[in-house]
Amino acid sequence: PMRMGPLEQAHRVRKFLLEKFKEEGIVSPAIGVAVVFSDTCCDDQPTQADLEGYVLGSRELSYLEKILPEFLGKAMPVGFRQIPSPGCIDFLHELWCESWPLKMTLSMQVSRDISDRVMLDEAQFTALQAVLENDIVVVRGGAGTGKTILAGELAMKEAEAGKRVLVLTYTEALGMELAKRLNGGKSGRVTVSSIGRFALKRLREAGFDEPESHEPAFWEKVTKRAAESRSLWKGCGWDTVIVDEAQDLGKHEWNISTRCARKPPRIWCFADEGQAFWADRKIPQKIRKNGVLYNLAKAYRCPPGVQALAEAYLGKELDVEAIDADKQKGIISIRACEEGKAHRTVEEEVRKLIADGFKLGEIAIVSLRGLLFSGSIVHRKNISGHEVAMATAGEIGEHIVCDTFLRYKGLERPAIIVTDLQHEAERYPVRMNIAVSRAYGVLRIVGDRGEMEKDAILSGIL
């Protein structure tokens, strides 16, 4: 138990601040008190008289721009308004440094920068409302535009309205992460799974006993058999089906998705065509023709230089100035190695990131090669003396993740190391776009110099 309640702590800090302003002869701004539980989802406000209406949970943090004005109106002292001295903000910064003796590490700087980018903007609020008002919707947007966040919020809102919701992803790791994040939704009405895993579970219940395999042929067989079995989906009828990574679904996955929906269907699709790995896979014409199309244009997840680099692999003109600025800040680093020494250099970069304050659970190593390539770094069990985990390992929060670009698609971490570059690999620009855009803090690219020199974008910024 806490020695002092959250609101009591807030009042104590307010008193301390007012005393400091008075000592310096500075007129303070109005200072209110409230409580933020940043790791707790508060579906309902606490009923205690001193807390009701003064609490924000983790879900509200993404909407501060929208809800803060009204919230501040409650939290501020009633009838207290005064014009603060011009230097009051600078004085607050001085107080912060005075009370925070630790050196500002790269990890801390990144955390501060991230907080300025994670708020949902007006366009995303508009998209949220537009989707809720329509039964068939396709939301398109590039990496970092908030598609998965919107999908999660929509799932929760539908569940709160009493609807049964099915959320399907293409990659298993993203499905697992979303399942943890949504945790069944209100009253357990939200079901979340990768579509392949969802199909396999149904087939297992019907007697399918072939051993599971990483081979693409196995999952092709699973989705094909599940899609062709009408009886497997009899009586499903989810009120709302949400499909994330819609650009990667093939015809069998789409058959499964539509058979899971009620009649008439309510299906919301989220897609990033720039990260489509299979050129022949498209959102069905029927959905595109009958649905409302909404585009998310603004990317907010990645730092500007990282975003510029990711977009360059989709054909956008390279913003060298933005990339150079992030290189100078230590956000971007590109290491060209002698042939065969890339993995050793990755270990060096891991050690540097840890020294810069990053936790193991904030680091991911992303290979541009597939899982079946024997020389991929993903087959390592230990890197820099630390046990690593694949993205689908379950409890990965305390571990460095080491996985392929395709299996890690849809996920993100503050520190990303991209390696195993091979310029001749199929759809190399898409691989790079996916891998680079996983970084919402810092990006490290490590590869053989020969491979980097074949890459017109990397060779221009080495």
Coordinates of C-alpha atoms in Angstrom, one line a residue:
P1 CA 0.0 0.0 0.0
M2 CA 1.1 3.6 -0.6
R3 CA 2.3 5.6 2.4
M4 CA 0.4 8.5 0.9
G5 CA -2.6 8.5 -1.5
P6 CA -2.1 9.7 -5.1
L7 CA -4.2 12.9 -4.7
E8 CA -2.5 13.7 -1.4
Q9 CA 0.9 13.4 -3.1
A10 CA -0.3 15.7 -5.8
H11 CA -1.4 18.3 -3.2
R12 CA 2.0 18.1 -1.6
V13 CA 3.8 18.7 -4.9
R14 CA 1.5 21.7 -5.6
K15 CA 2.4 23.2 -2.2
F16 CA 6.1 22.7 -2.9
L17 CA 5.9 24.4 -6.3
L18 CA 3.9 27.4 -4.9
E19 CA 6.5 27.9 -2.2
K20 CA 9.4 27.8 -4.7
F21 CA 7.7 30.3 -7.0
K22 CA 7.1 32.6 -4.0
E23 CA 10.8 32.3 -2.9
E24 CA 11.9 33.5 -6.4
G25 CA 9.4 36.3 -6.6
I26 CA 7.8 34.7 -9.6
V27 CA 4.0 34.8 -10.2
S28 CA 3.0 31.2 -10.8
P29 CA 0.4 29.9 -13.2
A30 CA -2.7 28.3 -11.7
I31 CA -1.7 24.8 -10.5
G32 CA -4.4 22.1 -10.2
V33 CA -4.2 18.5 -9.0
A34 CA -5.3 15.3 -10.7
V35 CA -4.2 11.7 -10.8
V36 CA -2.8 9.7 -13.8
F37 CA -2.5 5.9 -13.7
S38 CA -0.4 5.5 -16.8
D39 CA -0.3 1.7 -16.7
T40 CA -3.9 1.1 -15.8
C41 CA -7.0 1.2 -18.0
C42 CA -9.8 2.9 -16.0
D43 CA -13.1 2.0 -17.7
D44 CA -15.0 3.8 -14.9
Q45 CA -14.0 6.7 -12.7
P46 CA -13.3 5.9 -9.0
T47 CA -16.3 6.6 -6.8
Q48 CA -14.3 8.2 -3.9
A49 CA -15.4 11.8 -3.5
D50 CA -11.9 13.2 -3.7
L51 CA -11.0 11.2 -6.9
E52 CA -14.2 11.1 -9.0
G53 CA -13.6 13.1 -12.1
Y54 CA -9.9 13.7 -11.4
V55 CA -8.4 10.5 -12.8
L56 CA -6.9 9.6 -16.1
G57 CA -6.0 6.1 -17.2
S58 CA -3.7 4.6 -19.8
R59 CA -6.4 4.8 -22.6
E60 CA -6.9 8.5 -22.1
L61 CA -3.2 9.4 -22.6
S62 CA -3.5 9.2 -26.3
Y63 CA -6.4 11.6 -26.3
L64 CA -5.0 14.4 -24.1
E65 CA -5.3 17.0 -26.8
K66 CA -9.1 16.3 -26.9
I67 CA -10.0 15.8 -23.3
L68 CA -7.5 18.0 -21.4
P69 CA -9.3 21.4 -21.7
E70 CA -12.4 20.0 -19.9
F71 CA -10.3 18.0 -17.5
L72 CA -8.2 21.0 -16.5
G73 CA -11.4 22.9 -15.9
K74 CA -12.3 20.5 -13.1
A75 CA -8.7 20.1 -11.7
M76 CA -7.8 23.8 -11.5
P77 CA -8.6 25.8 -8.3
V78 CA -12.1 27.3 -8.6
G79 CA -12.1 31.1 -9.3
F80 CA -8.3 31.3 -9.3
R81 CA -6.9 33.0 -12.4
Q82 CA -3.7 35.1 -12.7
I83 CA -1.2 36.0 -15.3
P84 CA 2.0 34.1 -14.6
S85 CA 5.4 35.8 -14.9
P86 CA 7.1 35.4 -18.3
G87 CA 9.9 33.2 -16.9
C88 CA 7.7 30.7 -15.1
I89 CA 8.3 27.9 -17.6
D90 CA 12.1 28.3 -17.6
F91 CA 11.9 28.2 -13.8
L92 CA 10.0 24.9 -13.9
H93 CA 12.7 23.5 -16.1
E94 CA 15.4 24.6 -13.6
L95 CA 13.5 23.0 -10.8
W96 CA 13.2 19.8 -12.7
C97 CA 17.0 19.6 -13.2
E98 CA 17.6 20.6 -9.6
S99 CA 15.4 17.7 -8.4
W100 CA 16.7 15.1 -11.0
P101 CA 20.4 14.3 -10.4
L102 CA 20.7 11.7 -13.1
K103 CA 22.5 12.4 -16.4
M104 CA 20.0 12.7 -19.3
T105 CA 20.8 9.5 -21.2
L106 CA 19.9 8.9 -24.9
S107 CA 17.0 6.7 -23.7
M108 CA 15.6 9.5 -21.6
Q109 CA 15.9 12.0 -24.5
V110 CA 14.1 9.5 -26.7
S111 CA 11.3 9.0 -24.1
R112 CA 10.8 12.8 -24.0
D113 CA 10.7 13.1 -27.7
I114 CA 8.2 10.2 -28.1
S115 CA 5.7 11.9 -25.7
D116 CA 5.4 14.7 -28.2
R117 CA 4.4 12.4 -31.0
V118 CA 2.0 9.8 -29.5
M119 CA -1.1 11.9 -29.2
L120 CA -3.8 11.1 -31.6
D121 CA -4.6 14.1 -33.8
E122 CA -7.8 15.5 -35.2
A123 CA -7.6 13.4 -38.4
Q124 CA -7.5 10.2 -36.4
F125 CA -10.4 11.3 -34.2
T126 CA -12.4 12.0 -37.4
A127 CA -11.4 8.5 -38.7
L128 CA -12.6 6.9 -35.5
Q129 CA -16.0 8.6 -35.9
A130 CA -16.2 7.8 -39.6
V131 CA -15.6 4.1 -39.0
L132 CA -18.2 3.8 -36.3
E133 CA -20.8 5.3 -38.5
N134 CA -20.4 2.8 -41.4
D135 CA -20.5 -1.0 -41.7
I136 CA -17.9 -1.5 -44.5
V137 CA -14.8 0.6 -44.1
V138 CA -11.2 0.5 -45.5
V139 CA -8.8 2.7 -43.5
R140 CA -5.5 3.2 -45.4
G141 CA -2.3 4.7 -44.0
G142 CA 1.4 4.3 -44.0
A143 CA 3.6 3.0 -41.1
G144 CA 3.1 5.0 -37.9
T145 CA -0.2 6.6 -38.9
G146 CA -2.1 5.0 -36.0
K147 CA -4.0 2.2 -37.8
T148 CA -3.5 -0.4 -35.1
I149 CA -4.2 2.0 -32.3
L150 CA -7.5 3.0 -34.0
A151 CA -8.4 -0.7 -34.6
G152 CA -7.9 -1.4 -30.8
E153 CA -9.9 1.7 -29.8
L154 CA -12.7 0.7 -32.2
A155 CA -12.8 -2.9 -30.8
M156 CA -13.2 -1.5 -27.3
K157 CA -15.9 0.9 -28.3
E158 CA -17.9 -1.8 -30.0
A159 CA -17.5 -4.1 -27.0
E160 CA -18.7 -1.3 -24.7
A161 CA -21.8 -1.0 -26.9
G162 CA -22.5 -4.7 -26.2
K163 CA -21.3 -6.1 -29.5
R164 CA -19.2 -9.3 -30.0
V165 CA -16.0 -8.3 -31.8
L166 CA -13.4 -10.4 -33.7
V167 CA -10.0 -8.8 -34.4
L168 CA -7.9 -10.6 -37.0
T169 CA -4.3 -9.8 -37.9
Y170 CA -2.0 -11.4 -40.5
T171 CA 1.1 -11.8 -38.4
E172 CA 0.9 -13.9 -35.2
A173 CA 3.1 -11.6 -33.1
L174 CA 0.8 -8.6 -33.7
G175 CA -2.2 -10.7 -32.9
M176 CA -0.7 -11.8 -29.6
E177 CA 0.3 -8.2 -28.7
L178 CA -3.2 -6.9 -29.5
A179 CA -4.8 -9.7 -27.5
K180 CA -2.7 -8.6 -24.5
R181 CA -3.5 -5.0 -25.0
L182 CA -7.3 -5.5 -25.4
N183 CA -7.5 -8.3 -22.9
G184 CA -10.9 -9.5 -24.0
G185 CA -12.4 -6.0 -23.9
K186 CA -15.5 -5.1 -21.9
S187 CA -17.1 -8.3 -20.6
G188 CA -14.8 -10.4 -22.6
R189 CA -16.6 -9.5 -25.9
V190 CA -13.4 -9.1 -27.9
T191 CA -11.6 -12.1 -29.5
V192 CA -8.2 -11.3 -31.0
S193 CA -6.0 -13.7 -33.1
S194 CA -3.8 -14.0 -36.2
I195 CA -6.0 -15.4 -38.9
G196 CA -3.7 -18.4 -39.5
R197 CA -3.8 -19.3 -35.7
F198 CA -7.5 -18.7 -35.6
A199 CA -8.1 -21.1 -38.6
L200 CA -5.8 -23.7 -37.1
K201 CA -7.7 -23.7 -33.7
R202 CA -11.0 -24.3 -35.5
L203 CA -9.5 -27.1 -37.6
R204 CA -7.9 -28.7 -34.5
E205 CA -11.4 -28.7 -32.8
A206 CA -12.7 -30.5 -36.0
G207 CA -10.0 -33.2 -35.8
F208 CA -7.1 -31.8 -37.9
D209 CA -4.0 -33.3 -36.5
E210 CA -1.1 -32.5 -38.8
P211 CA 2.0 -31.3 -36.8
E212 CA 2.5 -27.5 -36.9
S213 CA 5.3 -26.1 -39.0
H214 CA 7.0 -22.8 -39.8
E215 CA 6.8 -23.7 -43.5
P216 CA 4.6 -21.4 -45.6
A217 CA 3.1 -24.5 -47.2
F218 CA 1.6 -25.6 -43.9
W219 CA -0.2 -22.3 -43.2
E220 CA -1.4 -22.2 -46.8
K221 CA -2.9 -25.6 -46.3
V222 CA -4.5 -24.6 -43.0
T223 CA -6.2 -21.4 -44.4
K224 CA -7.3 -23.1 -47.6
R225 CA -8.9 -26.0 -45.7
A226 CA -10.5 -23.7 -43.2
A227 CA -11.8 -21.4 -45.9
E228 CA -13.4 -24.2 -47.9
S229 CA -15.1 -25.7 -44.9
R230 CA -18.4 -23.9 -44.5
S231 CA -19.5 -26.0 -41.5
L232 CA -16.4 -24.8 -39.6
W233 CA -17.8 -21.3 -39.4
K234 CA -21.5 -22.1 -39.0
G235 CA -23.1 -19.9 -36.3
C236 CA -20.1 -17.6 -35.9
G237 CA -21.8 -14.2 -36.8
W238 CA -19.5 -11.8 -35.0
D239 CA -21.2 -8.4 -34.8
T240 CA -18.0 -6.6 -35.9
V241 CA -15.0 -8.0 -37.7
I242 CA -11.8 -5.9 -37.7
V243 CA -9.0 -6.9 -40.0
D244 CA -5.6 -5.4 -39.5
E245 CA -2.7 -5.8 -42.0
A246 CA -5.5 -6.3 -44.6
Q247 CA -3.0 -5.7 -47.5
D248 CA -1.4 -9.1 -46.8
L249 CA -4.5 -11.3 -46.7
G250 CA -4.9 -13.8 -49.6
K251 CA -8.2 -15.2 -50.9
H252 CA -8.5 -17.9 -48.3
E253 CA -7.9 -15.5 -45.4
W254 CA -10.6 -13.2 -46.9
N255 CA -13.0 -16.1 -47.1
I256 CA -12.5 -16.8 -43.5
S257 CA -12.9 -13.2 -42.4
T258 CA -16.1 -12.7 -44.3
R259 CA -17.6 -16.0 -43.1
C260 CA -17.0 -14.9 -39.5
A261 CA -19.1 -11.8 -39.9
R262 CA -22.8 -11.4 -39.3
K263 CA -25.3 -10.9 -42.2
P264 CA -25.2 -8.1 -43.4
P265 CA -21.6 -7.9 -42.5
R266 CA -19.9 -5.1 -40.5
I267 CA -16.2 -5.4 -41.5
W268 CA -13.5 -2.7 -40.9
C269 CA -10.2 -3.2 -42.7
F270 CA -6.9 -1.4 -42.0
A271 CA -4.2 -1.5 -44.7
D272 CA -0.8 -0.2 -45.6
E273 CA -0.3 -0.9 -49.3
G274 CA 3.3 0.3 -49.0
Q275 CA 4.1 -2.7 -46.9
A276 CA 2.3 -5.3 -49.0
F277 CA 4.8 -8.1 -49.4
W278 CA 2.7 -10.2 -51.9
A279 CA 1.9 -8.2 -55.0
D280 CA -1.0 -10.4 -56.0
R281 CA -2.9 -10.0 -52.8
K282 CA -5.6 -7.3 -52.7
I283 CA -8.6 -6.3 -50.6
P284 CA -11.6 -7.9 -52.3
Q285 CA -13.3 -5.7 -54.9
K286 CA -16.7 -6.2 -53.2
I287 CA -15.3 -4.6 -50.0
R288 CA -13.5 -1.8 -51.8
K289 CA -16.6 -1.1 -53.9
N290 CA -19.2 -1.1 -51.1
G291 CA -17.1 0.3 -48.4
V292 CA -16.2 3.8 -47.2
L293 CA -12.5 4.6 -47.9
Y294 CA -10.6 6.7 -45.3
N295 CA -7.0 7.8 -45.6
L296 CA -4.7 8.5 -42.7
A297 CA -2.0 10.8 -44.0
K298 CA 0.0 11.9 -41.0
A299 CA 2.6 9.6 -39.5
Y300 CA 3.5 10.3 -35.9
R301 CA 5.3 7.2 -34.6
C302 CA 8.8 7.6 -35.9
P303 CA 11.3 10.4 -35.5
P304 CA 11.4 12.6 -38.6
G305 CA 14.7 11.2 -40.0
V306 CA 13.6 7.6 -39.4
Q307 CA 10.2 8.3 -41.1
A308 CA 12.1 10.0 -44.1
L309 CA 14.3 6.9 -44.5
A310 CA 11.3 4.5 -44.4
E311 CA 9.4 6.5 -46.9
A312 CA 12.4 6.7 -49.3
Y313 CA 12.1 3.0 -49.8
L314 CA 8.5 3.6 -51.0
G315 CA 9.8 5.9 -53.7
K316 CA 9.5 9.3 -51.9
E317 CA 12.4 11.7 -52.4
L318 CA 15.1 11.2 -49.8
D319 CA 15.0 14.0 -47.1
V320 CA 18.7 14.0 -46.4
E321 CA 18.4 17.0 -44.0
A322 CA 16.0 15.2 -41.7
I323 CA 18.1 12.1 -41.7
D324 CA 21.3 14.1 -41.0
A325 CA 19.6 15.9 -38.1
D326 CA 18.6 12.5 -36.5
K327 CA 22.1 11.2 -37.1
Q328 CA 23.6 14.1 -35.2
K329 CA 21.2 13.5 -32.3
G330 CA 22.2 9.8 -32.1
I331 CA 18.8 8.7 -33.3
I332 CA 20.1 7.1 -36.5
S333 CA 23.3 5.2 -36.9
I334 CA 24.5 3.2 -39.9
R335 CA 27.3 0.7 -39.5
A336 CA 29.0 -0.7 -42.7
C337 CA 31.1 -3.8 -41.8
E338 CA 33.6 -6.1 -43.4
E339 CA 32.0 -9.1 -44.9
G340 CA 30.9 -11.6 -42.2
K341 CA 31.3 -9.2 -39.2
A342 CA 27.7 -7.8 -39.2
H343 CA 26.5 -10.0 -36.3
R344 CA 29.5 -9.1 -34.2
T345 CA 28.7 -5.4 -34.8
V346 CA 25.1 -6.0 -33.8
E347 CA 26.4 -7.2 -30.4
E348 CA 28.4 -4.0 -30.1
E349 CA 25.3 -1.9 -30.8
V350 CA 23.3 -3.8 -28.2
R351 CA 25.9 -3.1 -25.6
K352 CA 25.9 0.6 -26.5
L353 CA 22.1 0.8 -26.3
I354 CA 22.1 -0.7 -22.9
A355 CA 24.8 1.7 -21.8
D356 CA 22.6 4.5 -23.1
G357 CA 19.8 3.5 -20.7
F358 CA 17.7 1.3 -22.9
K359 CA 16.2 -1.8 -21.2
L360 CA 16.4 -5.2 -22.8
G361 CA 12.6 -5.1 -23.4
E362 CA 13.0 -1.9 -25.4
I363 CA 15.4 -3.4 -28.0
A364 CA 14.5 -5.5 -31.1
I365 CA 16.8 -6.9 -33.7
V366 CA 15.1 -7.2 -37.1
S367 CA 16.5 -9.5 -39.8
L368 CA 15.8 -8.7 -43.5
R369 CA 16.1 -12.4 -44.3
G370 CA 13.4 -15.1 -43.9
L371 CA 13.1 -17.6 -41.1
L372 CA 14.3 -20.5 -43.3
F373 CA 17.6 -18.8 -44.1
S374 CA 20.2 -20.6 -42.0
G375 CA 22.6 -17.7 -41.7
S376 CA 20.0 -15.3 -40.2
I377 CA 20.7 -13.7 -36.8
V378 CA 17.2 -14.9 -35.6
H379 CA 18.7 -18.4 -35.0
R380 CA 20.9 -17.0 -32.3
K381 CA 19.8 -17.8 -28.7
N382 CA 22.0 -15.3 -27.0
I383 CA 23.3 -11.9 -28.1
S384 CA 25.8 -9.8 -26.1
G385 CA 25.3 -12.1 -23.1
H386 CA 21.6 -11.7 -23.1
E387 CA 19.0 -14.3 -23.9
V388 CA 16.9 -13.2 -26.9
A389 CA 13.3 -14.2 -27.8
M390 CA 11.3 -14.4 -31.0
A391 CA 8.3 -12.1 -31.3
T392 CA 5.8 -15.0 -30.8
A393 CA 7.5 -16.3 -27.6
G394 CA 4.8 -15.0 -25.3
E395 CA 6.4 -13.2 -22.4
I396 CA 8.9 -11.0 -24.3
G397 CA 8.6 -7.9 -22.2
E398 CA 11.9 -8.5 -20.4
H399 CA 13.9 -9.8 -23.4
I400 CA 15.5 -8.5 -26.5
V401 CA 13.4 -9.6 -29.4
C402 CA 15.2 -11.1 -32.4
D403 CA 13.0 -11.9 -35.4
T404 CA 12.4 -11.5 -39.1
F405 CA 11.0 -8.3 -40.7
L406 CA 7.8 -10.1 -41.7
R407 CA 7.1 -11.7 -38.3
Y408 CA 7.8 -8.4 -36.5
K409 CA 5.6 -6.4 -38.9
G410 CA 3.0 -4.3 -37.0
L411 CA 5.1 -4.2 -33.8
E412 CA 7.5 -1.6 -32.6
R413 CA 10.1 -0.8 -30.0
P414 CA 12.1 2.3 -28.9
A415 CA 15.3 0.8 -30.2
I416 CA 15.5 -1.2 -33.5
I417 CA 18.6 -2.8 -35.0
V418 CA 18.1 -3.8 -38.7
T419 CA 20.6 -6.4 -40.0
D420 CA 21.0 -9.3 -42.5
L421 CA 20.9 -7.0 -45.5
Q422 CA 20.8 -8.6 -49.0
H423 CA 20.0 -6.2 -51.8
E424 CA 19.0 -9.0 -54.2
A425 CA 16.3 -10.3 -51.8
E426 CA 12.7 -10.4 -53.1
R427 CA 11.0 -7.0 -52.6
Y428 CA 14.0 -5.6 -50.8
P429 CA 12.6 -2.0 -50.6
V430 CA 9.4 -3.3 -48.8
R431 CA 11.6 -5.3 -46.4
M432 CA 13.5 -2.1 -45.5
N433 CA 10.4 0.0 -45.2
I434 CA 8.9 -2.6 -42.8
A435 CA 12.1 -3.0 -40.7
V436 CA 13.0 0.7 -40.5
S437 CA 9.5 1.9 -39.5
R438 CA 9.5 -0.4 -36.4
A439 CA 11.7 2.2 -34.6
Y440 CA 9.9 4.8 -32.7
G441 CA 13.0 5.9 -30.8
V442 CA 16.4 5.1 -32.3
L443 CA 17.4 3.1 -35.4
R444 CA 20.6 1.2 -36.0
I445 CA 21.3 -0.4 -39.4
V446 CA 24.1 -2.9 -39.5
G447 CA 25.2 -4.8 -42.6
D448 CA 28.1 -5.8 -44.9
R449 CA 29.6 -2.8 -46.7
G450 CA 29.2 -4.5 -50.0
E451 CA 25.4 -4.9 -49.5
M452 CA 25.0 -1.3 -48.4
E453 CA 26.9 0.0 -51.4
K454 CA 24.3 -1.8 -53.6
D455 CA 21.6 0.2 -51.9
A456 CA 21.3 3.6 -53.5
I457 CA 19.6 5.1 -50.5
L458 CA 22.0 3.8 -47.8
S459 CA 25.1 4.4 -49.8
G460 CA 24.1 8.1 -50.2
I461 CA 23.9 8.6 -46.4
L462 CA 26.7 6.5 -45.1

